[in-house]
Amino acid sequence: MNHWLMKSEPDVFSIDDLKKKKKSGWDGVRNYQARNYMRDDMKLGDLVLFYHSSCEVPGVAGLAKVCKTSHSDPSQFDSKSEYYDPKATKDEPRWFMVEVEFVEKFDEVVSLSTLKATKSLDKMPLVQKGSRLSINPVNEKEFKIITEMAQ
DNA sequence: GCCAACGTTGGC
DNA sequence: GCCAACGTTGGC
């Protein structure tokens, strides 16, 4: 099983929104590398660190898991959507998404500053300068460390 | 295929 | 709101 970290702006979609909805398609990803992770590598049951970005306390807010593997992201065909991509066609969709299911909301956000202060996590792309990718693989050790920090 | 210009991300 | 870092676009 693989582990992942997925970023979301809580003003747009937060861990509480996922808790309410139970499941959600991860639409709107418009970066090829992040798309490839979803399309090629994310498997059913993979656990996901749900990360809140661009907010007061950026950090890992909870856990989700992949409940549906890659399929075409419908927002690319919707001309009214901010995610609309005129170059995508139904025969040749350009963007893919997975669906995730709520697992757990942490009592407290494991903040980015805490993650940065943790030596054993300094290999994570997340804590490295200039890293902006919205979906990242997380190795098992790192995943364990972070979920234990949430206890 | 290069690379300048432009757009986006996201912490601070 | 600023700005560094990075990705994408498009002219050549």
CSV table of C-alpha atoms (C1' of nucleotides) in Angstrom, one decimal:
chain,number,residue,atom,x,y,z
A,1,MET,CA,0.0,0.0,0.0
A,2,ASN,CA,1.1,3.5,-0.8
A,3,HIS,CA,0.7,6.6,1.3
A,4,TRP,CA,0.1,10.1,0.0
A,5,LEU,CA,-0.3,13.7,1.0
A,6,MET,CA,-2.9,15.8,-0.7
A,7,LYS,CA,-3.2,19.6,-0.3
A,8,SER,CA,-6.4,21.4,-0.2
A,9,GLU,CA,-7.3,25.0,0.7
A,10,PRO,CA,-9.7,24.7,3.6
A,11,ASP,CA,-11.6,27.7,2.4
A,12,VAL,CA,-12.4,25.7,-0.7
A,13,PHE,CA,-12.6,22.2,0.7
A,14,SER,CA,-11.6,21.2,4.2
A,15,ILE,CA,-11.3,18.0,6.3
A,16,ASP,CA,-14.7,19.0,7.8
A,17,ASP,CA,-16.2,19.2,4.3
A,18,LEU,CA,-15.0,15.7,3.6
A,19,LYS,CA,-16.3,14.5,6.9
A,20,LYS,CA,-19.7,15.9,6.1
A,21,LYS,CA,-19.7,14.5,2.5
A,22,LYS,CA,-18.0,11.2,3.6
A,23,LYS,CA,-16.6,10.9,0.0
A,24,SER,CA,-15.4,13.3,-2.6
A,25,GLY,CA,-13.9,13.3,-6.0
A,26,TRP,CA,-10.5,15.1,-6.0
A,27,ASP,CA,-11.2,17.3,-9.0
A,28,GLY,CA,-9.5,20.4,-10.2
A,29,VAL,CA,-5.9,19.1,-10.2
A,30,ARG,CA,-4.2,20.7,-13.2
A,31,ASN,CA,-0.7,19.7,-12.9
A,32,TYR,CA,0.7,16.8,-14.8
A,33,GLN,CA,2.9,15.3,-12.2
A,34,ALA,CA,0.1,15.3,-9.6
A,35,ARG,CA,-2.3,14.0,-12.3
A,36,ASN,CA,0.1,11.1,-13.0
A,37,TYR,CA,0.2,10.1,-9.4
A,38,MET,CA,-3.6,9.9,-9.3
A,39,ARG,CA,-3.9,8.2,-12.7
A,40,ASP,CA,-1.0,5.7,-12.4
A,41,ASP,CA,-0.1,5.2,-8.8
A,42,MET,CA,-3.0,5.7,-6.4
A,43,LYS,CA,-4.6,2.4,-5.4
A,44,LEU,CA,-7.8,1.5,-3.6
A,45,GLY,CA,-7.3,1.8,0.1
A,46,ASP,CA,-4.2,3.9,0.0
A,47,LEU,CA,-4.1,6.3,3.0
A,48,VAL,CA,-3.9,10.0,2.4
A,49,LEU,CA,-2.7,12.8,4.7
A,50,PHE,CA,-5.2,15.6,4.2
A,51,TYR,CA,-3.2,18.8,4.2
A,52,HIS,CA,-4.6,22.3,4.6
A,53,SER,CA,-2.7,24.9,2.6
A,54,SER,CA,-3.0,28.7,2.2
A,55,CYS,CA,-4.6,29.2,5.6
A,56,GLU,CA,-3.8,30.3,9.1
A,57,VAL,CA,-2.2,27.1,10.3
A,58,PRO,CA,-1.0,25.1,7.3
A,59,GLY,CA,-0.6,21.5,8.1
A,60,VAL,CA,-2.0,18.0,8.1
A,61,ALA,CA,-5.6,18.1,9.4
A,62,GLY,CA,-6.6,14.4,9.1
A,63,LEU,CA,-6.7,11.2,7.1
A,64,ALA,CA,-8.6,10.0,4.1
A,65,LYS,CA,-8.3,7.0,1.9
A,66,VAL,CA,-8.7,6.3,-1.8
A,67,CYS,CA,-12.1,4.8,-2.4
A,68,LYS,CA,-12.2,5.0,-6.2
A,69,THR,CA,-9.2,4.9,-8.5
A,70,SER,CA,-8.5,7.1,-11.4
A,71,HIS,CA,-11.3,8.3,-13.7
A,72,SER,CA,-11.8,11.3,-15.9
A,73,ASP,CA,-12.3,14.6,-14.1
A,74,PRO,CA,-15.7,15.9,-15.3
A,75,SER,CA,-14.9,19.5,-14.5
A,76,GLN,CA,-12.5,19.7,-17.5
A,77,PHE,CA,-15.6,19.5,-19.8
A,78,ASP,CA,-17.7,22.1,-17.9
A,79,SER,CA,-17.3,25.5,-19.6
A,80,LYS,CA,-18.6,27.2,-16.5
A,81,SER,CA,-16.1,25.6,-14.2
A,82,GLU,CA,-12.9,27.4,-13.3
A,83,TYR,CA,-11.3,24.0,-14.0
A,84,TYR,CA,-12.6,24.0,-17.6
A,85,ASP,CA,-10.0,22.9,-20.2
A,86,PRO,CA,-11.0,23.6,-23.8
A,87,LYS,CA,-8.3,21.2,-25.0
A,88,ALA,CA,-9.7,18.2,-23.3
A,89,THR,CA,-12.2,16.0,-25.1
A,90,LYS,CA,-14.3,13.1,-23.8
A,91,ASP,CA,-12.4,10.7,-26.1
A,92,GLU,CA,-9.1,12.1,-24.9
A,93,PRO,CA,-9.5,13.5,-21.4
A,94,ARG,CA,-6.5,15.3,-20.2
A,95,TRP,CA,-7.3,15.3,-16.4
A,96,PHE,CA,-8.0,12.5,-14.1
A,97,MET,CA,-9.0,12.3,-10.4
A,98,VAL,CA,-9.5,9.7,-7.7
A,99,GLU,CA,-12.2,9.7,-5.1
A,100,VAL,CA,-11.3,9.8,-1.4
A,101,GLU,CA,-13.3,8.8,1.7
A,102,PHE,CA,-13.1,10.4,5.1
A,103,VAL,CA,-11.2,8.5,7.7
A,104,GLU,CA,-10.3,10.7,10.6
A,105,LYS,CA,-10.0,14.3,11.6
A,106,PHE,CA,-7.0,15.0,13.9
A,107,ASP,CA,-7.8,16.7,17.2
A,108,GLU,CA,-5.2,19.2,16.3
A,109,VAL,CA,-3.6,20.1,13.0
A,110,VAL,CA,0.0,18.8,12.7
A,111,SER,CA,1.4,22.1,11.6
A,112,LEU,CA,3.9,22.7,8.8
A,113,SER,CA,6.1,24.4,11.3
A,114,THR,CA,6.1,21.3,13.5
A,115,LEU,CA,6.8,19.1,10.5
A,116,LYS,CA,9.7,21.4,9.6
A,117,ALA,CA,11.1,21.2,13.1
A,118,THR,CA,11.1,17.4,12.9
A,119,LYS,CA,14.5,16.1,11.7
A,120,SER,CA,13.2,12.7,10.6
A,121,LEU,CA,10.9,14.4,8.1
A,122,ASP,CA,13.4,16.7,6.4
A,123,LYS,CA,13.4,14.5,3.3
A,124,MET,CA,9.8,15.2,2.6
A,125,PRO,CA,9.2,17.4,-0.4
A,126,LEU,CA,6.6,19.3,1.6
A,127,VAL,CA,9.1,20.8,3.9
A,128,GLN,CA,11.6,21.6,1.2
A,129,LYS,CA,11.9,25.1,-0.2
A,130,GLY,CA,10.0,25.8,-3.4
A,131,SER,CA,8.0,22.6,-3.3
A,132,ARG,CA,4.5,23.2,-4.5
A,133,LEU,CA,3.2,20.0,-5.8
A,134,SER,CA,-0.3,19.4,-4.5
A,135,ILE,CA,0.0,15.6,-4.3
A,136,ASN,CA,3.1,13.9,-2.9
A,137,PRO,CA,3.9,10.3,-2.1
A,138,VAL,CA,4.8,9.8,1.6
A,139,ASN,CA,6.9,6.9,2.7
A,140,GLU,CA,5.7,4.5,5.4
A,141,LYS,CA,8.1,5.8,8.0
A,142,GLU,CA,7.1,9.4,7.5
A,143,PHE,CA,3.4,8.5,7.4
A,144,LYS,CA,3.8,6.7,10.8
A,145,ILE,CA,5.7,9.6,12.4
A,146,ILE,CA,3.1,12.1,11.3
A,147,THR,CA,0.1,10.1,12.4
A,148,GLU,CA,1.7,9.5,15.7
A,149,MET,CA,2.3,13.2,16.2
A,150,ALA,CA,-1.4,13.6,15.8
A,151,GLN,CA,-2.2,11.5,18.9
B,1,DG,C1',14.1,22.7,-28.9
B,2,DC,C1',15.2,27.1,-26.6
B,3,DC,C1',13.8,30.5,-23.6
B,4,DA,C1',11.4,34.8,-22.3
B,5,DA,C1',7.1,35.9,-20.6
B,6,DC,C1',3.5,34.9,-18.0
B,7,DG,C1',0.6,32.4,-14.5
B,8,DT,C1',0.2,29.9,-10.2
B,9,DT,C1',1.3,28.1,-5.6
B,10,DG,C1',1.6,28.9,-1.0
B,11,DG,C1',4.3,30.3,3.0
B,12,DC,C1',5.1,34.3,5.4
C,1,DG,C1',0.0,41.7,-0.2
C,2,DC,C1',4.7,40.2,-1.3
C,3,DC,C1',7.6,37.3,-3.6
C,4,DA,C1',10.5,33.0,-4.5
C,5,DA,C1',10.0,29.0,-6.9
C,6,DC,C1',8.3,26.5,-10.3
C,7,DG,C1',5.2,25.1,-14.4
C,8,DT,C1',3.3,26.2,-18.9
C,9,DT,C1',2.9,28.6,-23.2
C,10,DG,C1',4.1,30.2,-27.5
C,11,DG,C1',7.2,32.7,-30.7
C,12,DC,C1',11.2,31.9,-33.1
